[in-house]
Amino acid sequence: MIAIQDQVIRTQYYAKHILKDRTVPDDLCRRCKRAKETIHHITTGCQSIVQADYKVRHDQVAKIIHQKIALNFLLTQENTLYYKYTPERVMENDIVVLYWDRTLLTDRTVQANRPDITLINKMEKWAFLIDVAVPHTNNLQDTHNTKINKYRELAVEIKEQWGLNKVTILPAVL
Ligand SMILES: [Zn+2]
């Protein structure tokens, strides 16, 4: 982990420019061949990884959060290992409703209406819109702000539509 953080993993970029290994022909990513193979590129930017692995990582983080919420509000007793956990689309008891990756229908069209997790407290009349992202360290603040802006309209709409006192957009940015 520390090696990754200090960028001393033997990427093509590291081999060519830091180790100055002459047997390395170029510093391009061995997977996509389109960008320099840096830690940054591998962990967040490679087009040939993005569809599969980044999605799995994103979903695993979201599942952990979902399960903790479900346990906390007594929607389940099941404390499965996160990689075996499959969230139910809708969970509900007398106090809360918990949605997983569900489109929230609104009267007016909004630009984004499908947060990873939606938690509504029916008794206390509040909701959380939770959306997960795992960007590179350099983009943490940007990603956070992007998520807030993305769901702002939705928050306004459902607050009015569902008669809530408060809707909080909660980006879970790791
Ligand atoms: Zn690549």
mmCIF file with all atom_site columns, C-alpha atoms and ligand atoms in Angstrom:
data_model
loop_
_atom_site.group_PDB
_atom_site.id
_atom_site.type_symbol
_atom_site.label_atom_id
_atom_site.label_alt_id
_atom_site.label_comp_id
_atom_site.label_asym_id
_atom_site.label_entity_id
_atom_site.label_seq_id
_atom_site.pdbx_PDB_ins_code
_atom_site.Cartn_x
_atom_site.Cartn_y
_atom_site.Cartn_z
_atom_site.occupancy
_atom_site.B_iso_or_equiv
_atom_site.pdbx_formal_charge
_atom_site.auth_seq_id
_atom_site.auth_comp_id
_atom_site.auth_asym_id
_atom_site.auth_atom_id
_atom_site.pdbx_PDB_model_num
ATOM   1   C  CA . MET A 1 1   ? 0.000   0.000   0.000   1.00 0.00 ? 1   MET A CA 1
ATOM   2   C  CA . ILE A 1 2   ? 2.794   2.401   0.916   1.00 0.00 ? 2   ILE A CA 1
ATOM   3   C  CA . ALA A 1 3   ? 4.674   1.481   -2.251  1.00 0.00 ? 3   ALA A CA 1
ATOM   4   C  CA . ILE A 1 4   ? 1.586   2.322   -4.279  1.00 0.00 ? 4   ILE A CA 1
ATOM   5   C  CA . GLN A 1 5   ? 1.150   5.606   -2.458  1.00 0.00 ? 5   GLN A CA 1
ATOM   6   C  CA . ASP A 1 6   ? 4.823   6.480   -3.017  1.00 0.00 ? 6   ASP A CA 1
ATOM   7   C  CA . GLN A 1 7   ? 4.470   5.487   -6.685  1.00 0.00 ? 7   GLN A CA 1
ATOM   8   C  CA . VAL A 1 8   ? 7.275   2.925   -6.492  1.00 0.00 ? 8   VAL A CA 1
ATOM   9   C  CA . ILE A 1 9   ? 5.409   0.090   -8.139  1.00 0.00 ? 9   ILE A CA 1
ATOM   10  C  CA . ARG A 1 10  ? 7.168   -1.114  -11.259 1.00 0.00 ? 10  ARG A CA 1
ATOM   11  C  CA . THR A 1 11  ? 4.888   0.407   -13.845 1.00 0.00 ? 11  THR A CA 1
ATOM   12  C  CA . GLN A 1 12  ? 6.168   0.957   -17.384 1.00 0.00 ? 12  GLN A CA 1
ATOM   13  C  CA . TYR A 1 13  ? 6.507   4.663   -16.581 1.00 0.00 ? 13  TYR A CA 1
ATOM   14  C  CA . TYR A 1 14  ? 8.524   3.944   -13.446 1.00 0.00 ? 14  TYR A CA 1
ATOM   15  C  CA . ALA A 1 15  ? 10.733  1.409   -15.243 1.00 0.00 ? 15  ALA A CA 1
ATOM   16  C  CA . LYS A 1 16  ? 11.525  3.737   -18.114 1.00 0.00 ? 16  LYS A CA 1
ATOM   17  C  CA . HIS A 1 17  ? 11.873  7.100   -16.365 1.00 0.00 ? 17  HIS A CA 1
ATOM   18  C  CA . ILE A 1 18  ? 12.957  6.281   -12.804 1.00 0.00 ? 18  ILE A CA 1
ATOM   19  C  CA . LEU A 1 19  ? 14.770  2.962   -13.089 1.00 0.00 ? 19  LEU A CA 1
ATOM   20  C  CA . LYS A 1 20  ? 15.928  3.950   -16.600 1.00 0.00 ? 20  LYS A CA 1
ATOM   21  C  CA . ASP A 1 21  ? 15.572  0.378   -17.745 1.00 0.00 ? 21  ASP A CA 1
ATOM   22  C  CA . ARG A 1 22  ? 16.756  0.313   -21.379 1.00 0.00 ? 22  ARG A CA 1
ATOM   23  C  CA . THR A 1 23  ? 14.900  -2.909  -22.126 1.00 0.00 ? 23  THR A CA 1
ATOM   24  C  CA . VAL A 1 24  ? 11.585  -1.128  -21.659 1.00 0.00 ? 24  VAL A CA 1
ATOM   25  C  CA . PRO A 1 25  ? 10.581  0.152   -25.109 1.00 0.00 ? 25  PRO A CA 1
ATOM   26  C  CA . ASP A 1 26  ? 8.074   2.793   -24.027 1.00 0.00 ? 26  ASP A CA 1
ATOM   27  C  CA . ASP A 1 27  ? 6.098   4.009   -21.022 1.00 0.00 ? 27  ASP A CA 1
ATOM   28  C  CA . LEU A 1 28  ? 2.661   3.173   -22.414 1.00 0.00 ? 28  LEU A CA 1
ATOM   29  C  CA . CYS A 1 29  ? 0.098   1.116   -20.536 1.00 0.00 ? 29  CYS A CA 1
ATOM   30  C  CA . ARG A 1 30  ? 0.489   -2.566  -21.408 1.00 0.00 ? 30  ARG A CA 1
ATOM   31  C  CA . ARG A 1 31  ? -3.265  -3.009  -21.311 1.00 0.00 ? 31  ARG A CA 1
ATOM   32  C  CA . CYS A 1 32  ? -4.636  -0.167  -23.431 1.00 0.00 ? 32  CYS A CA 1
ATOM   33  C  CA . LYS A 1 33  ? -1.435  1.182   -25.063 1.00 0.00 ? 33  LYS A CA 1
ATOM   34  C  CA . ARG A 1 34  ? -3.014  4.620   -25.066 1.00 0.00 ? 34  ARG A CA 1
ATOM   35  C  CA . ALA A 1 35  ? -1.627  6.415   -22.017 1.00 0.00 ? 35  ALA A CA 1
ATOM   36  C  CA . LYS A 1 36  ? 1.436   6.431   -19.830 1.00 0.00 ? 36  LYS A CA 1
ATOM   37  C  CA . GLU A 1 37  ? 1.354   3.502   -17.457 1.00 0.00 ? 37  GLU A CA 1
ATOM   38  C  CA . THR A 1 38  ? 1.393   5.253   -14.088 1.00 0.00 ? 38  THR A CA 1
ATOM   39  C  CA . ILE A 1 39  ? -0.255  4.292   -10.803 1.00 0.00 ? 39  ILE A CA 1
ATOM   40  C  CA . HIS A 1 40  ? -2.792  7.025   -11.460 1.00 0.00 ? 40  HIS A CA 1
ATOM   41  C  CA . HIS A 1 41  ? -3.653  5.588   -14.855 1.00 0.00 ? 41  HIS A CA 1
ATOM   42  C  CA . ILE A 1 42  ? -3.999  1.998   -13.602 1.00 0.00 ? 42  ILE A CA 1
ATOM   43  C  CA . THR A 1 43  ? -6.098  2.806   -10.561 1.00 0.00 ? 43  THR A CA 1
ATOM   44  C  CA . THR A 1 44  ? -8.519  5.248   -12.154 1.00 0.00 ? 44  THR A CA 1
ATOM   45  C  CA . GLY A 1 45  ? -7.951  6.013   -15.820 1.00 0.00 ? 45  GLY A CA 1
ATOM   46  C  CA . CYS A 1 46  ? -7.409  2.979   -18.023 1.00 0.00 ? 46  CYS A CA 1
ATOM   47  C  CA . GLN A 1 47  ? -10.110 2.654   -20.657 1.00 0.00 ? 47  GLN A CA 1
ATOM   48  C  CA . SER A 1 48  ? -9.653  -1.094  -20.963 1.00 0.00 ? 48  SER A CA 1
ATOM   49  C  CA . ILE A 1 49  ? -10.184 -1.604  -17.228 1.00 0.00 ? 49  ILE A CA 1
ATOM   50  C  CA . VAL A 1 50  ? -12.950 0.886   -16.634 1.00 0.00 ? 50  VAL A CA 1
ATOM   51  C  CA . GLN A 1 51  ? -15.951 -1.173  -17.632 1.00 0.00 ? 51  GLN A CA 1
ATOM   52  C  CA . ALA A 1 52  ? -15.189 -4.206  -15.524 1.00 0.00 ? 52  ALA A CA 1
ATOM   53  C  CA . ASP A 1 53  ? -12.869 -3.754  -12.582 1.00 0.00 ? 53  ASP A CA 1
ATOM   54  C  CA . TYR A 1 54  ? -13.646 -0.160  -11.615 1.00 0.00 ? 54  TYR A CA 1
ATOM   55  C  CA . LYS A 1 55  ? -17.343 -1.014  -11.565 1.00 0.00 ? 55  LYS A CA 1
ATOM   56  C  CA . VAL A 1 56  ? -16.736 -4.035  -9.333  1.00 0.00 ? 56  VAL A CA 1
ATOM   57  C  CA . ARG A 1 57  ? -14.694 -1.897  -6.935  1.00 0.00 ? 57  ARG A CA 1
ATOM   58  C  CA . HIS A 1 58  ? -17.380 0.800   -6.904  1.00 0.00 ? 58  HIS A CA 1
ATOM   59  C  CA . ASP A 1 59  ? -20.131 -1.744  -6.232  1.00 0.00 ? 59  ASP A CA 1
ATOM   60  C  CA . GLN A 1 60  ? -18.182 -3.428  -3.453  1.00 0.00 ? 60  GLN A CA 1
ATOM   61  C  CA . VAL A 1 61  ? -17.814 -0.131  -1.622  1.00 0.00 ? 61  VAL A CA 1
ATOM   62  C  CA . ALA A 1 62  ? -21.513 0.616   -2.128  1.00 0.00 ? 62  ALA A CA 1
ATOM   63  C  CA . LYS A 1 63  ? -22.486 -2.846  -0.866  1.00 0.00 ? 63  LYS A CA 1
ATOM   64  C  CA . ILE A 1 64  ? -20.524 -2.385  2.363   1.00 0.00 ? 64  ILE A CA 1
ATOM   65  C  CA . ILE A 1 65  ? -22.348 0.889   3.026   1.00 0.00 ? 65  ILE A CA 1
ATOM   66  C  CA . HIS A 1 66  ? -25.704 -0.641  2.117   1.00 0.00 ? 66  HIS A CA 1
ATOM   67  C  CA . GLN A 1 67  ? -25.227 -3.582  4.453   1.00 0.00 ? 67  GLN A CA 1
ATOM   68  C  CA . LYS A 1 68  ? -24.152 -1.372  7.374   1.00 0.00 ? 68  LYS A CA 1
ATOM   69  C  CA . ILE A 1 69  ? -27.253 0.780   6.922   1.00 0.00 ? 69  ILE A CA 1
ATOM   70  C  CA . ALA A 1 70  ? -29.493 -2.297  6.674   1.00 0.00 ? 70  ALA A CA 1
ATOM   71  C  CA . LEU A 1 71  ? -28.018 -3.698  9.891   1.00 0.00 ? 71  LEU A CA 1
ATOM   72  C  CA . ASN A 1 72  ? -28.154 -0.360  11.670  1.00 0.00 ? 72  ASN A CA 1
ATOM   73  C  CA . PHE A 1 73  ? -31.861 0.126   10.939  1.00 0.00 ? 73  PHE A CA 1
ATOM   74  C  CA . LEU A 1 74  ? -32.673 -3.542  11.668  1.00 0.00 ? 74  LEU A CA 1
ATOM   75  C  CA . LEU A 1 75  ? -33.718 -4.260  8.092   1.00 0.00 ? 75  LEU A CA 1
ATOM   76  C  CA . THR A 1 76  ? -31.630 -7.410  8.263   1.00 0.00 ? 76  THR A CA 1
ATOM   77  C  CA . GLN A 1 77  ? -29.781 -9.559  10.781  1.00 0.00 ? 77  GLN A CA 1
ATOM   78  C  CA . GLU A 1 78  ? -27.576 -10.942 8.069   1.00 0.00 ? 78  GLU A CA 1
ATOM   79  C  CA . ASN A 1 79  ? -23.935 -9.982  8.502   1.00 0.00 ? 79  ASN A CA 1
ATOM   80  C  CA . THR A 1 80  ? -22.447 -11.540 5.360   1.00 0.00 ? 80  THR A CA 1
ATOM   81  C  CA . LEU A 1 81  ? -18.951 -10.923 4.045   1.00 0.00 ? 81  LEU A CA 1
ATOM   82  C  CA . TYR A 1 82  ? -19.198 -7.933  1.733   1.00 0.00 ? 82  TYR A CA 1
ATOM   83  C  CA . TYR A 1 83  ? -18.182 -9.795  -1.419  1.00 0.00 ? 83  TYR A CA 1
ATOM   84  C  CA . LYS A 1 84  ? -20.956 -12.339 -0.829  1.00 0.00 ? 84  LYS A CA 1
ATOM   85  C  CA . TYR A 1 85  ? -23.566 -9.715  -0.016  1.00 0.00 ? 85  TYR A CA 1
ATOM   86  C  CA . THR A 1 86  ? -26.243 -8.978  -2.614  1.00 0.00 ? 86  THR A CA 1
ATOM   87  C  CA . PRO A 1 87  ? -28.335 -5.963  -1.659  1.00 0.00 ? 87  PRO A CA 1
ATOM   88  C  CA . GLU A 1 88  ? -32.081 -6.237  -2.026  1.00 0.00 ? 88  GLU A CA 1
ATOM   89  C  CA . ARG A 1 89  ? -33.570 -3.620  -4.349  1.00 0.00 ? 89  ARG A CA 1
ATOM   90  C  CA . VAL A 1 90  ? -36.021 -2.464  -1.706  1.00 0.00 ? 90  VAL A CA 1
ATOM   91  C  CA . MET A 1 91  ? -35.941 -3.017  2.050   1.00 0.00 ? 91  MET A CA 1
ATOM   92  C  CA . GLU A 1 92  ? -38.521 -1.511  4.334   1.00 0.00 ? 92  GLU A CA 1
ATOM   93  C  CA . ASN A 1 93  ? -39.740 -1.545  7.928   1.00 0.00 ? 93  ASN A CA 1
ATOM   94  C  CA . ASP A 1 94  ? -41.916 0.807   9.996   1.00 0.00 ? 94  ASP A CA 1
ATOM   95  C  CA . ILE A 1 95  ? -39.173 3.399   10.246  1.00 0.00 ? 95  ILE A CA 1
ATOM   96  C  CA . VAL A 1 96  ? -37.121 3.414   7.055   1.00 0.00 ? 96  VAL A CA 1
ATOM   97  C  CA . VAL A 1 97  ? -37.074 2.489   3.377   1.00 0.00 ? 97  VAL A CA 1
ATOM   98  C  CA . LEU A 1 98  ? -33.776 1.549   1.774   1.00 0.00 ? 98  LEU A CA 1
ATOM   99  C  CA . TYR A 1 99  ? -33.329 1.447   -2.002  1.00 0.00 ? 99  TYR A CA 1
ATOM   100 C  CA . TRP A 1 100 ? -30.397 -0.059  -3.855  1.00 0.00 ? 100 TRP A CA 1
ATOM   101 C  CA . ASP A 1 101 ? -29.522 1.402   -7.263  1.00 0.00 ? 101 ASP A CA 1
ATOM   102 C  CA . ARG A 1 102 ? -33.080 2.446   -7.903  1.00 0.00 ? 102 ARG A CA 1
ATOM   103 C  CA . THR A 1 103 ? -34.499 5.122   -10.162 1.00 0.00 ? 103 THR A CA 1
ATOM   104 C  CA . LEU A 1 104 ? -36.484 7.675   -8.181  1.00 0.00 ? 104 LEU A CA 1
ATOM   105 C  CA . LEU A 1 105 ? -39.455 8.871   -10.176 1.00 0.00 ? 105 LEU A CA 1
ATOM   106 C  CA . THR A 1 106 ? -40.109 12.587  -10.111 1.00 0.00 ? 106 THR A CA 1
ATOM   107 C  CA . ASP A 1 107 ? -42.879 14.733  -11.594 1.00 0.00 ? 107 ASP A CA 1
ATOM   108 C  CA . ARG A 1 108 ? -40.371 17.072  -13.193 1.00 0.00 ? 108 ARG A CA 1
ATOM   109 C  CA . THR A 1 109 ? -37.494 15.635  -15.185 1.00 0.00 ? 109 THR A CA 1
ATOM   110 C  CA . VAL A 1 110 ? -34.154 15.836  -13.424 1.00 0.00 ? 110 VAL A CA 1
ATOM   111 C  CA . GLN A 1 111 ? -30.693 15.184  -14.861 1.00 0.00 ? 111 GLN A CA 1
ATOM   112 C  CA . ALA A 1 112 ? -29.794 12.363  -12.446 1.00 0.00 ? 112 ALA A CA 1
ATOM   113 C  CA . ASN A 1 113 ? -32.296 10.239  -10.579 1.00 0.00 ? 113 ASN A CA 1
ATOM   114 C  CA . ARG A 1 114 ? -30.519 7.037   -9.670  1.00 0.00 ? 114 ARG A CA 1
ATOM   115 C  CA . PRO A 1 115 ? -28.213 7.269   -6.659  1.00 0.00 ? 115 PRO A CA 1
ATOM   116 C  CA . ASP A 1 116 ? -26.470 4.094   -5.526  1.00 0.00 ? 116 ASP A CA 1
ATOM   117 C  CA . ILE A 1 117 ? -28.319 4.095   -2.209  1.00 0.00 ? 117 ILE A CA 1
ATOM   118 C  CA . THR A 1 118 ? -31.415 5.963   -1.059  1.00 0.00 ? 118 THR A CA 1
ATOM   119 C  CA . LEU A 1 119 ? -32.388 5.933   2.610   1.00 0.00 ? 119 LEU A CA 1
ATOM   120 C  CA . ILE A 1 120 ? -35.704 7.448   3.691   1.00 0.00 ? 120 ILE A CA 1
ATOM   121 C  CA . ASN A 1 121 ? -36.745 7.813   7.299   1.00 0.00 ? 121 ASN A CA 1
ATOM   122 C  CA . LYS A 1 122 ? -40.550 7.848   7.263   1.00 0.00 ? 122 LYS A CA 1
ATOM   123 C  CA . MET A 1 123 ? -40.878 8.758   10.941  1.00 0.00 ? 123 MET A CA 1
ATOM   124 C  CA . GLU A 1 124 ? -38.443 11.654  11.023  1.00 0.00 ? 124 GLU A CA 1
ATOM   125 C  CA . LYS A 1 125 ? -39.090 12.720  7.424   1.00 0.00 ? 125 LYS A CA 1
ATOM   126 C  CA . TRP A 1 126 ? -35.587 12.856  6.073   1.00 0.00 ? 126 TRP A CA 1
ATOM   127 C  CA . ALA A 1 127 ? -33.696 11.161  3.296   1.00 0.00 ? 127 ALA A CA 1
ATOM   128 C  CA . PHE A 1 128 ? -30.125 10.510  2.274   1.00 0.00 ? 128 PHE A CA 1
ATOM   129 C  CA . LEU A 1 129 ? -29.016 10.158  -1.326  1.00 0.00 ? 129 LEU A CA 1
ATOM   130 C  CA . ILE A 1 130 ? -25.752 8.252   -1.169  1.00 0.00 ? 130 ILE A CA 1
ATOM   131 C  CA . ASP A 1 131 ? -23.496 7.896   -4.185  1.00 0.00 ? 131 ASP A CA 1
ATOM   132 C  CA . VAL A 1 132 ? -20.126 6.173   -4.234  1.00 0.00 ? 132 VAL A CA 1
ATOM   133 C  CA . ALA A 1 133 ? -16.989 7.095   -6.142  1.00 0.00 ? 133 ALA A CA 1
ATOM   134 C  CA . VAL A 1 134 ? -13.427 5.840   -5.951  1.00 0.00 ? 134 VAL A CA 1
ATOM   135 C  CA . PRO A 1 135 ? -11.370 8.433   -7.843  1.00 0.00 ? 135 PRO A CA 1
ATOM   136 C  CA . HIS A 1 136 ? -7.668  9.206   -7.775  1.00 0.00 ? 136 HIS A CA 1
ATOM   137 C  CA . THR A 1 137 ? -6.485  11.184  -4.717  1.00 0.00 ? 137 THR A CA 1
ATOM   138 C  CA . ASN A 1 138 ? -6.064  14.332  -6.837  1.00 0.00 ? 138 ASN A CA 1
ATOM   139 C  CA . ASN A 1 139 ? -9.752  14.355  -7.742  1.00 0.00 ? 139 ASN A CA 1
ATOM   140 C  CA . LEU A 1 140 ? -11.358 13.846  -4.327  1.00 0.00 ? 140 LEU A CA 1
ATOM   141 C  CA . GLN A 1 141 ? -12.750 17.359  -3.883  1.00 0.00 ? 141 GLN A CA 1
ATOM   142 C  CA . ASP A 1 142 ? -13.865 17.655  -7.510  1.00 0.00 ? 142 ASP A CA 1
ATOM   143 C  CA . THR A 1 143 ? -15.653 14.333  -7.360  1.00 0.00 ? 143 THR A CA 1
ATOM   144 C  CA . HIS A 1 144 ? -17.374 15.313  -4.132  1.00 0.00 ? 144 HIS A CA 1
ATOM   145 C  CA . ASN A 1 145 ? -18.623 18.581  -5.654  1.00 0.00 ? 145 ASN A CA 1
ATOM   146 C  CA . THR A 1 146 ? -19.695 16.883  -8.876  1.00 0.00 ? 146 THR A CA 1
ATOM   147 C  CA . LYS A 1 147 ? -21.845 14.422  -6.938  1.00 0.00 ? 147 LYS A CA 1
ATOM   148 C  CA . ILE A 1 148 ? -23.476 17.201  -4.909  1.00 0.00 ? 148 ILE A CA 1
ATOM   149 C  CA . ASN A 1 149 ? -24.327 19.132  -8.080  1.00 0.00 ? 149 ASN A CA 1
ATOM   150 C  CA . LYS A 1 150 ? -25.465 16.016  -9.883  1.00 0.00 ? 150 LYS A CA 1
ATOM   151 C  CA . TYR A 1 151 ? -28.193 15.191  -7.345  1.00 0.00 ? 151 TYR A CA 1
ATOM   152 C  CA . ARG A 1 152 ? -29.196 18.701  -6.284  1.00 0.00 ? 152 ARG A CA 1
ATOM   153 C  CA . GLU A 1 153 ? -32.286 18.817  -8.504  1.00 0.00 ? 153 GLU A CA 1
ATOM   154 C  CA . LEU A 1 154 ? -33.370 15.362  -7.409  1.00 0.00 ? 154 LEU A CA 1
ATOM   155 C  CA . ALA A 1 155 ? -33.022 16.332  -3.750  1.00 0.00 ? 155 ALA A CA 1
ATOM   156 C  CA . VAL A 1 156 ? -35.274 19.364  -4.258  1.00 0.00 ? 156 VAL A CA 1
ATOM   157 C  CA . GLU A 1 157 ? -37.854 17.325  -6.163  1.00 0.00 ? 157 GLU A CA 1
ATOM   158 C  CA . ILE A 1 158 ? -38.208 14.432  -3.749  1.00 0.00 ? 158 ILE A CA 1
ATOM   159 C  CA . LYS A 1 159 ? -38.206 16.732  -0.705  1.00 0.00 ? 159 LYS A CA 1
ATOM   160 C  CA . GLU A 1 160 ? -41.321 18.377  -2.062  1.00 0.00 ? 160 GLU A CA 1
ATOM   161 C  CA . GLN A 1 161 ? -42.858 15.246  -3.558  1.00 0.00 ? 161 GLN A CA 1
ATOM   162 C  CA . TRP A 1 162 ? -42.443 13.032  -0.500  1.00 0.00 ? 162 TRP A CA 1
ATOM   163 C  CA . GLY A 1 163 ? -43.117 15.799  2.020   1.00 0.00 ? 163 GLY A CA 1
ATOM   164 C  CA . LEU A 1 164 ? -39.739 15.526  3.709   1.00 0.00 ? 164 LEU A CA 1
ATOM   165 C  CA . ASN A 1 165 ? -38.099 18.018  6.047   1.00 0.00 ? 165 ASN A CA 1
ATOM   166 C  CA . LYS A 1 166 ? -34.596 17.391  4.809   1.00 0.00 ? 166 LYS A CA 1
ATOM   167 C  CA . VAL A 1 167 ? -32.792 15.612  1.975   1.00 0.00 ? 167 VAL A CA 1
ATOM   168 C  CA . THR A 1 168 ? -29.039 15.224  2.258   1.00 0.00 ? 168 THR A CA 1
ATOM   169 C  CA . ILE A 1 169 ? -26.786 14.343  -0.653  1.00 0.00 ? 169 ILE A CA 1
ATOM   170 C  CA . LEU A 1 170 ? -23.991 12.214  0.727   1.00 0.00 ? 170 LEU A CA 1
ATOM   171 C  CA . PRO A 1 171 ? -21.146 11.472  -1.671  1.00 0.00 ? 171 PRO A CA 1
ATOM   172 C  CA . ALA A 1 172 ? -19.091 8.541   -0.395  1.00 0.00 ? 172 ALA A CA 1
ATOM   173 C  CA . VAL A 1 173 ? -15.786 9.396   -2.028  1.00 0.00 ? 173 VAL A CA 1
ATOM   174 C  CA . LEU A 1 174 ? -12.846 7.144   -1.281  1.00 0.00 ? 174 LEU A CA 1
HETATM 175 ZN ZN . ZN  B 2 .   ? -4.355  1.607   -19.823 1.00 0.00 ? 1   ZN  B ZN 1
#
